[in-house]
Amino acid sequence: MKSLKNCVQALACVCVIAAAPAYAQDIKLGALYPFSGGLALLGDESYRGTQMAVDERNAAGGINGKKIVLVKADAVDANQAVGEARRLTSVEGVSAIFGSYASGISAAATQVTELAGVPYFELGAVADTITTRGFKYVFRSNATAKSFAERSVESVVKVIAPMLKVDPASLKIAIIHEDGSYGTLVGNFQKEEAKRLGLNVVESQPYSAKSVDLSSLVLRLKGANADVVLQTSYQNDTLLFFRQSASAGYKPKAVIGAGGGYSLQETAQALGSAVEGVFNVDFPQITMKDSGAPGLKEFVTAYEKRYGIQPRSGHSLVNYVGAKGFLDALAQAKSTDKDKIREAVLAYRKPVGGNAAGWGFQFADNGQNQLASTNLMQWQGGKLVTVYPDAVAIAKPIAAK
């Protein structure tokens, strides 16, 4: 009898041991961002949003009762992105990867993950080509370079011209951009959209972001008497353009940036009063109307509690919102099978204005979220405030002095 009892107890122990791993199994997800090098500031800011979304989900029970574990990967450039993507997929065995802020890093990493059959969730890179290569397992939650371009040109028609009380067609527009993939994509889309709307583009000029002298470019714009300048740039070339414009006595009626250097508080501090009234098209920032971005206040509060400061840019916000959406889709897939994940992502729906970024979710067959958008902001009183569209605007646009 005692022997039988011992056998039953032993069998029970075996059953518990066998069942435990299935119950306590973690879901490993990669987080591939530039954590070092020149892109580290916004790479880390992007990761913070992803980490917050994962922590929030784990606190609520994880994905179908399984804890999410993020495996970090530092990718400072395309070559390192390839190596880290291979490590995550073949060594770490992640079920999917979040990334990656920079388009060059995303483009390289996703070639690896697509071949490996591992879903890649892009939360911040903007190059349109990322989701136009026929890949089945690359999905993007954020808006693209084309969205930046279209919003900036739309802003000339619907914000700048009414503010100046003129016909949009009467404005002389200059399009300038750094000559890398980021600037070239946005600049080319801006030219196409301006032509479609019948606007008068008097100059369209690329330049090197590493340039130390933009004086000849500034003189071309001054000579063309450009009223509105659309610039796609990083921080150093943004500062250079403003300083050399001031030296040349050139002050357009409006300047609209496309993210990059125009979104950074450090740029505003360096320019001082010169930044007042400057516009910027970018990802949604934390300065939005709460009714159009439910959950925004809670996100900011949680960020401040965790990091001791306000979000450094909108990149943390859009990575947080995008990651939450993809985590929802993973839960609905009820599997780590790549095809079931794809099916769940493509079926995922959320209305515009349904989250802290003010976006909606509806993925096209190529993996691109069609309801992601950009907003028009303006530097007013040392703060970057949202002025368009009206659903999320907290201030009226003001003319530069």
mmCIF file of N, CA, C and O in Angstrom, residues 28-97:
data_model
loop_
_atom_site.group_PDB
_atom_site.id
_atom_site.type_symbol
_atom_site.label_atom_id
_atom_site.label_comp_id
_atom_site.label_asym_id
_atom_site.label_seq_id
_atom_site.Cartn_x
_atom_site.Cartn_y
_atom_site.Cartn_z
ATOM 1 N N LYS A 28 9.690 35.215 -26.093
ATOM 2 C CA LYS A 28 10.857 36.066 -26.325
ATOM 3 C C LYS A 28 10.645 36.921 -27.574
ATOM 4 O O LYS A 28 10.345 36.404 -28.653
ATOM 5 N N LEU A 29 10.804 38.228 -27.410
ATOM 6 C CA LEU A 29 10.684 39.162 -28.522
ATOM 7 C C LEU A 29 11.953 40.000 -28.594
ATOM 8 O O LEU A 29 12.459 40.463 -27.567
ATOM 9 N N GLY A 30 12.466 40.208 -29.781
ATOM 10 C CA GLY A 30 13.657 41.027 -29.941
ATOM 11 C C GLY A 30 13.329 42.507 -29.910
ATOM 12 O O GLY A 30 12.198 42.923 -30.202
ATOM 13 N N ALA A 31 14.306 43.320 -29.535
ATOM 14 C CA ALA A 31 14.183 44.780 -29.557
ATOM 15 C C ALA A 31 15.453 45.313 -30.200
ATOM 16 O O ALA A 31 16.481 45.471 -29.544
ATOM 17 N N LEU A 32 15.403 45.568 -31.508
ATOM 18 C CA LEU A 32 16.579 45.932 -32.287
ATOM 19 C C LEU A 32 16.565 47.431 -32.572
ATOM 20 O O LEU A 32 15.760 47.915 -33.371
ATOM 21 N N TYR A 33 17.443 48.160 -31.888
ATOM 22 C CA TYR A 33 17.525 49.610 -31.997
ATOM 23 C C TYR A 33 18.992 50.052 -31.960
ATOM 24 O O TYR A 33 19.850 49.309 -31.469
ATOM 25 N N PRO A 34 19.283 51.284 -32.418
ATOM 26 C CA PRO A 34 20.635 51.823 -32.214
ATOM 27 C C PRO A 34 20.766 52.354 -30.786
ATOM 28 O O PRO A 34 20.246 53.427 -30.472
ATOM 29 N N PHE A 35 21.427 51.606 -29.924
ATOM 30 C CA PHE A 35 21.600 52.008 -28.533
ATOM 31 C C PHE A 35 22.927 52.734 -28.316
ATOM 32 O O PHE A 35 23.189 53.243 -27.231
ATOM 33 N N SER A 36 23.768 52.753 -29.332
ATOM 34 C CA SER A 36 25.038 53.478 -29.256
ATOM 35 C C SER A 36 25.259 54.175 -30.592
ATOM 36 O O SER A 36 24.502 53.970 -31.541
ATOM 37 N N GLY A 37 26.299 55.020 -30.651
ATOM 38 C CA GLY A 37 26.562 55.732 -31.894
ATOM 39 C C GLY A 37 25.707 56.983 -32.039
ATOM 40 O O GLY A 37 24.992 57.405 -31.119
ATOM 41 N N GLY A 38 25.745 57.563 -33.237
ATOM 42 C CA GLY A 38 25.081 58.836 -33.486
ATOM 43 C C GLY A 38 23.569 58.809 -33.416
ATOM 44 O O GLY A 38 22.938 59.857 -33.262
ATOM 45 N N LEU A 39 22.970 57.632 -33.550
ATOM 46 C CA LEU A 39 21.504 57.531 -33.526
ATOM 47 C C LEU A 39 20.964 57.101 -32.167
ATOM 48 O O LEU A 39 19.774 56.849 -32.019
ATOM 49 N N ALA A 40 21.845 57.030 -31.183
ATOM 50 C CA ALA A 40 21.490 56.422 -29.906
ATOM 51 C C ALA A 40 20.396 57.177 -29.150
ATOM 52 O O ALA A 40 19.555 56.561 -28.486
ATOM 53 N N LEU A 41 20.390 58.517 -29.210
ATOM 54 C CA LEU A 41 19.422 59.288 -28.429
ATOM 55 C C LEU A 41 17.990 58.905 -28.772
ATOM 56 O O LEU A 41 17.205 58.516 -27.903
ATOM 57 N N LEU A 42 17.646 58.976 -30.048
ATOM 58 C CA LEU A 42 16.282 58.646 -30.439
ATOM 59 C C LEU A 42 16.064 57.137 -30.531
ATOM 60 O O LEU A 42 14.934 56.664 -30.431
ATOM 61 N N GLY A 43 17.149 56.379 -30.708
ATOM 62 C CA GLY A 43 17.020 54.924 -30.651
ATOM 63 C C GLY A 43 16.597 54.474 -29.263
ATOM 64 O O GLY A 43 15.683 53.661 -29.098
ATOM 65 N N ASP A 44 17.251 55.026 -28.252
ATOM 66 C CA ASP A 44 16.902 54.698 -26.872
ATOM 67 C C ASP A 44 15.523 55.236 -26.513
ATOM 68 O O ASP A 44 14.750 54.570 -25.811
ATOM 69 N N GLU A 45 15.194 56.430 -26.992
ATOM 70 C CA GLU A 45 13.866 56.991 -26.718
ATOM 71 C C GLU A 45 12.778 56.111 -27.330
ATOM 72 O O GLU A 45 11.719 55.901 -26.728
ATOM 73 N N SER A 46 13.038 55.572 -28.506
ATOM 74 C CA SER A 46 12.084 54.657 -29.143
ATOM 75 C C SER A 46 11.923 53.387 -28.315
ATOM 76 O O SER A 46 10.799 52.921 -28.074
ATOM 77 N N TYR A 47 13.041 52.831 -27.876
ATOM 78 C CA TYR A 47 13.006 51.601 -27.071
ATOM 79 C C TYR A 47 12.230 51.802 -25.775
ATOM 80 O O TYR A 47 11.522 50.900 -25.322
ATOM 81 N N ARG A 48 12.343 52.970 -25.196
ATOM 82 C CA ARG A 48 11.630 53.230 -23.942
ATOM 83 C C ARG A 48 10.121 53.022 -24.114
ATOM 84 O O ARG A 48 9.448 52.467 -23.243
ATOM 85 N N GLY A 49 9.587 53.485 -25.243
ATOM 86 C CA GLY A 49 8.163 53.300 -25.494
ATOM 87 C C GLY A 49 7.794 51.833 -25.632
ATOM 88 O O GLY A 49 6.773 51.374 -25.106
ATOM 89 N N THR A 50 8.649 51.080 -26.336
ATOM 90 C CA THR A 50 8.411 49.640 -26.496
ATOM 91 C C THR A 50 8.471 48.928 -25.151
ATOM 92 O O THR A 50 7.619 48.088 -24.831
ATOM 93 N N GLN A 51 9.467 49.253 -24.347
ATOM 94 C CA GLN A 51 9.618 48.641 -23.033
ATOM 95 C C GLN A 51 8.403 48.940 -22.146
ATOM 96 O O GLN A 51 7.911 48.058 -21.434
ATOM 97 N N MET A 52 7.895 50.154 -22.211
ATOM 98 C CA MET A 52 6.722 50.517 -21.417
ATOM 99 C C MET A 52 5.496 49.706 -21.831
ATOM 100 O O MET A 52 4.724 49.259 -20.979
ATOM 101 N N ALA A 53 5.325 49.508 -23.134
ATOM 102 C CA ALA A 53 4.192 48.724 -23.620
ATOM 103 C C ALA A 53 4.290 47.273 -23.150
ATOM 104 O O ALA A 53 3.291 46.658 -22.746
ATOM 105 N N VAL A 54 5.501 46.713 -23.189
ATOM 106 C CA VAL A 54 5.710 45.327 -22.751
ATOM 107 C C VAL A 54 5.488 45.199 -21.249
ATOM 108 O O VAL A 54 4.816 44.263 -20.785
ATOM 109 N N ASP A 55 6.016 46.131 -20.471
ATOM 110 C CA ASP A 55 5.835 46.086 -19.020
ATOM 111 C C ASP A 55 4.356 46.193 -18.647
ATOM 112 O O ASP A 55 3.876 45.509 -17.738
ATOM 113 N N GLU A 56 3.662 47.056 -19.357
ATOM 114 C CA GLU A 56 2.229 47.236 -19.116
ATOM 115 C C GLU A 56 1.475 45.934 -19.411
ATOM 116 O O GLU A 56 0.581 45.528 -18.667
ATOM 117 N N ARG A 57 1.863 45.291 -20.499
ATOM 118 C CA ARG A 57 1.200 44.043 -20.881
ATOM 119 C C ARG A 57 1.516 42.935 -19.879
ATOM 120 O O ARG A 57 0.628 42.147 -19.508
ATOM 121 N N ASN A 58 2.756 42.852 -19.457
ATOM 122 C CA ASN A 58 3.123 41.825 -18.472
ATOM 123 C C ASN A 58 2.381 42.019 -17.158
ATOM 124 O O ASN A 58 1.964 41.051 -16.517
ATOM 125 N N ALA A 59 2.207 43.274 -16.757
ATOM 126 C CA ALA A 59 1.479 43.562 -15.517
ATOM 127 C C ALA A 59 0.021 43.131 -15.606
ATOM 128 O O ALA A 59 -0.622 42.844 -14.585
ATOM 129 N N ALA A 60 -0.490 43.072 -16.837
ATOM 130 C CA ALA A 60 -1.875 42.669 -17.056
ATOM 131 C C ALA A 60 -2.004 41.173 -17.365
ATOM 132 O O ALA A 60 -3.067 40.709 -17.766
ATOM 133 N N GLY A 61 -0.906 40.412 -17.187
ATOM 134 C CA GLY A 61 -0.970 38.972 -17.391
ATOM 135 C C GLY A 61 -0.224 38.464 -18.597
ATOM 136 O O GLY A 61 -0.281 37.268 -18.909
ATOM 137 N N GLY A 62 0.478 39.350 -19.309
ATOM 138 C CA GLY A 62 1.262 38.914 -20.463
ATOM 139 C C GLY A 62 0.404 38.602 -21.668
ATOM 140 O O GLY A 62 -0.686 39.152 -21.840
ATOM 141 N N ILE A 63 0.886 37.726 -22.512
ATOM 142 C CA ILE A 63 0.141 37.302 -23.697
ATOM 143 C C ILE A 63 -0.421 35.917 -23.438
ATOM 144 O O ILE A 63 0.324 34.933 -23.360
ATOM 145 N N ASN A 64 -1.719 35.862 -23.266
ATOM 146 C CA ASN A 64 -2.391 34.590 -22.969
ATOM 147 C C ASN A 64 -1.723 33.856 -21.799
ATOM 148 O O ASN A 64 -1.504 32.642 -21.846
ATOM 149 N N GLY A 65 -1.384 34.639 -20.771
ATOM 150 C CA GLY A 65 -0.807 34.058 -19.563
ATOM 151 C C GLY A 65 0.689 33.845 -19.603
ATOM 152 O O GLY A 65 1.275 33.389 -18.621
ATOM 153 N N LYS A 66 1.328 34.188 -20.704
ATOM 154 C CA LYS A 66 2.779 34.001 -20.833
ATOM 155 C C LYS A 66 3.495 35.342 -20.735
ATOM 156 O O LYS A 66 3.079 36.331 -21.346
ATOM 157 N N LYS A 67 4.577 35.362 -19.989
ATOM 158 C CA LYS A 67 5.348 36.586 -19.800
ATOM 159 C C LYS A 67 6.158 36.906 -21.048
ATOM 160 O O LYS A 67 6.729 36.021 -21.685
ATOM 161 N N ILE A 68 6.219 38.193 -21.379
ATOM 162 C CA ILE A 68 7.010 38.654 -22.520
ATOM 163 C C ILE A 68 8.404 39.027 -22.031
ATOM 164 O O ILE A 68 8.551 39.773 -21.066
ATOM 165 N N VAL A 69 9.409 38.517 -22.692
ATOM 166 C CA VAL A 69 10.794 38.853 -22.372
ATOM 167 C C VAL A 69 11.411 39.544 -23.585
ATOM 168 O O VAL A 69 11.421 38.988 -24.681
ATOM 169 N N LEU A 70 11.901 40.782 -23.387
ATOM 170 C CA LEU A 70 12.549 41.510 -24.469
ATOM 171 C C LEU A 70 14.043 41.209 -24.498
ATOM 172 O O LEU A 70 14.719 41.289 -23.473
ATOM 173 N N VAL A 71 14.538 40.857 -25.667
ATOM 174 C CA VAL A 71 15.965 40.613 -25.863
ATOM 175 C C VAL A 71 16.526 41.775 -26.668
ATOM 176 O O VAL A 71 16.192 41.944 -27.840
ATOM 177 N N LYS A 72 17.357 42.605 -26.053
ATOM 178 C CA LYS A 72 17.879 43.806 -26.709
ATOM 179 C C LYS A 72 18.987 43.469 -27.708
ATOM 180 O O LYS A 72 19.774 42.550 -27.493
ATOM 181 N N ALA A 73 19.026 44.258 -28.783
ATOM 182 C CA ALA A 73 20.080 44.119 -29.793
ATOM 183 C C ALA A 73 20.473 45.511 -30.252
ATOM 184 O O ALA A 73 19.626 46.285 -30.703
ATOM 185 N N ASP A 74 21.762 45.837 -30.144
ATOM 186 C CA ASP A 74 22.271 47.151 -30.517
ATOM 187 C C ASP A 74 22.723 47.138 -31.978
ATOM 188 O O ASP A 74 23.638 46.403 -32.348
ATOM 189 N N ALA A 75 22.072 47.942 -32.805
ATOM 190 C CA ALA A 75 22.421 48.010 -34.228
ATOM 191 C C ALA A 75 22.707 49.463 -34.588
ATOM 192 O O ALA A 75 21.790 50.263 -34.730
ATOM 193 N N VAL A 76 23.965 49.782 -34.736
ATOM 194 C CA VAL A 76 24.341 51.170 -35.013
ATOM 195 C C VAL A 76 24.312 51.492 -36.507
ATOM 196 O O VAL A 76 24.258 52.650 -36.898
ATOM 197 N N ASP A 77 24.366 50.454 -37.343
ATOM 198 C CA ASP A 77 24.334 50.656 -38.785
ATOM 199 C C ASP A 77 23.770 49.401 -39.454
ATOM 200 O O ASP A 77 23.399 48.433 -38.780
ATOM 201 N N ALA A 78 23.720 49.413 -40.786
ATOM 202 C CA ALA A 78 23.125 48.300 -41.531
ATOM 203 C C ALA A 78 23.875 46.991 -41.315
ATOM 204 O O ALA A 78 23.254 45.931 -41.149
ATOM 205 N N ASN A 79 25.195 47.038 -41.300
ATOM 206 C CA ASN A 79 25.972 45.812 -41.108
ATOM 207 C C ASN A 79 25.710 45.175 -39.745
ATOM 208 O O ASN A 79 25.532 43.961 -39.632
ATOM 209 N N GLN A 80 25.688 46.013 -38.727
ATOM 210 C CA GLN A 80 25.424 45.485 -37.391
ATOM 211 C C GLN A 80 23.984 45.012 -37.270
ATOM 212 O O GLN A 80 23.694 44.058 -36.550
ATOM 213 N N ALA A 81 23.081 45.657 -37.995
ATOM 214 C CA ALA A 81 21.680 45.234 -37.974
ATOM 215 C C ALA A 81 21.534 43.815 -38.515
ATOM 216 O O ALA A 81 20.770 43.009 -37.981
ATOM 217 N N VAL A 82 22.272 43.511 -39.569
ATOM 218 C CA VAL A 82 22.234 42.158 -40.136
ATOM 219 C C VAL A 82 22.739 41.136 -39.120
ATOM 220 O O VAL A 82 22.112 40.099 -38.890
ATOM 221 N N GLY A 83 23.876 41.438 -38.493
ATOM 222 C CA GLY A 83 24.445 40.512 -37.512
ATOM 223 C C GLY A 83 23.541 40.298 -36.312
ATOM 224 O O GLY A 83 23.359 39.165 -35.853
ATOM 225 N N GLU A 84 22.971 41.360 -35.805
ATOM 226 C CA GLU A 84 22.102 41.255 -34.632
ATOM 227 C C GLU A 84 20.774 40.575 -34.968
ATOM 228 O O GLU A 84 20.213 39.841 -34.150
ATOM 229 N N ALA A 85 20.267 40.812 -36.174
ATOM 230 C CA ALA A 85 19.038 40.134 -36.594
ATOM 231 C C ALA A 85 19.267 38.629 -36.686
ATOM 232 O O ALA A 85 18.409 37.827 -36.307
ATOM 233 N N ARG A 86 20.449 38.241 -37.171
ATOM 234 C CA ARG A 86 20.784 36.814 -37.246
ATOM 235 C C ARG A 86 20.895 36.209 -35.850
ATOM 236 O O ARG A 86 20.435 35.087 -35.605
ATOM 237 N N ARG A 87 21.484 36.957 -34.930
ATOM 238 C CA ARG A 87 21.611 36.457 -33.555
ATOM 239 C C ARG A 87 20.239 36.274 -32.912
ATOM 240 O O ARG A 87 19.961 35.248 -32.284
ATOM 241 N N LEU A 88 19.376 37.248 -33.095
ATOM 242 C CA LEU A 88 18.054 37.172 -32.489
ATOM 243 C C LEU A 88 17.235 36.008 -33.039
ATOM 244 O O LEU A 88 16.526 35.318 -32.302
ATOM 245 N N THR A 89 17.338 35.799 -34.356
ATOM 246 C CA THR A 89 16.508 34.764 -34.980
ATOM 247 C C THR A 89 17.079 33.361 -34.827
ATOM 248 O O THR A 89 16.336 32.404 -34.604
ATOM 249 N N SER A 90 18.405 33.217 -34.913
ATOM 250 C CA SER A 90 18.991 31.870 -34.911
ATOM 251 C C SER A 90 19.533 31.427 -33.566
ATOM 252 O O SER A 90 19.513 30.230 -33.238
ATOM 253 N N VAL A 91 20.009 32.358 -32.751
ATOM 254 C CA VAL A 91 20.577 32.004 -31.453
ATOM 255 C C VAL A 91 19.573 32.201 -30.331
ATOM 256 O O VAL A 91 19.330 31.301 -29.524
ATOM 257 N N GLU A 92 18.967 33.387 -30.292
ATOM 258 C CA GLU A 92 18.014 33.684 -29.223
ATOM 259 C C GLU A 92 16.652 33.032 -29.452
ATOM 260 O O GLU A 92 15.910 32.795 -28.504
ATOM 261 N N GLY A 93 16.320 32.774 -30.699
ATOM 262 C CA GLY A 93 15.055 32.116 -31.003
ATOM 263 C C GLY A 93 13.832 32.951 -30.679
ATOM 264 O O GLY A 93 12.824 32.432 -30.175
ATOM 265 N N VAL A 94 13.882 34.250 -30.987
ATOM 266 C CA VAL A 94 12.744 35.115 -30.689
ATOM 267 C C VAL A 94 11.572 34.807 -31.621
ATOM 268 O O VAL A 94 11.755 34.321 -32.740
ATOM 269 N N SER A 95 10.368 35.103 -31.132
ATOM 270 C CA SER A 95 9.162 34.852 -31.927
ATOM 271 C C SER A 95 8.858 35.993 -32.882
ATOM 272 O O SER A 95 8.157 35.808 -33.886
ATOM 273 N N ALA A 96 9.352 37.185 -32.566
ATOM 274 C CA ALA A 96 9.174 38.366 -33.410
ATOM 275 C C ALA A 96 10.167 39.419 -32.934
ATOM 276 O O ALA A 96 10.776 39.274 -31.866
ATOM 277 N N ILE A 97 10.330 40.474 -33.726
ATOM 278 C CA ILE A 97 11.278 41.532 -33.377
ATOM 279 C C ILE A 97 10.605 42.895 -33.498
ATOM 280 O O ILE A 97 9.915 43.173 -34.481
#
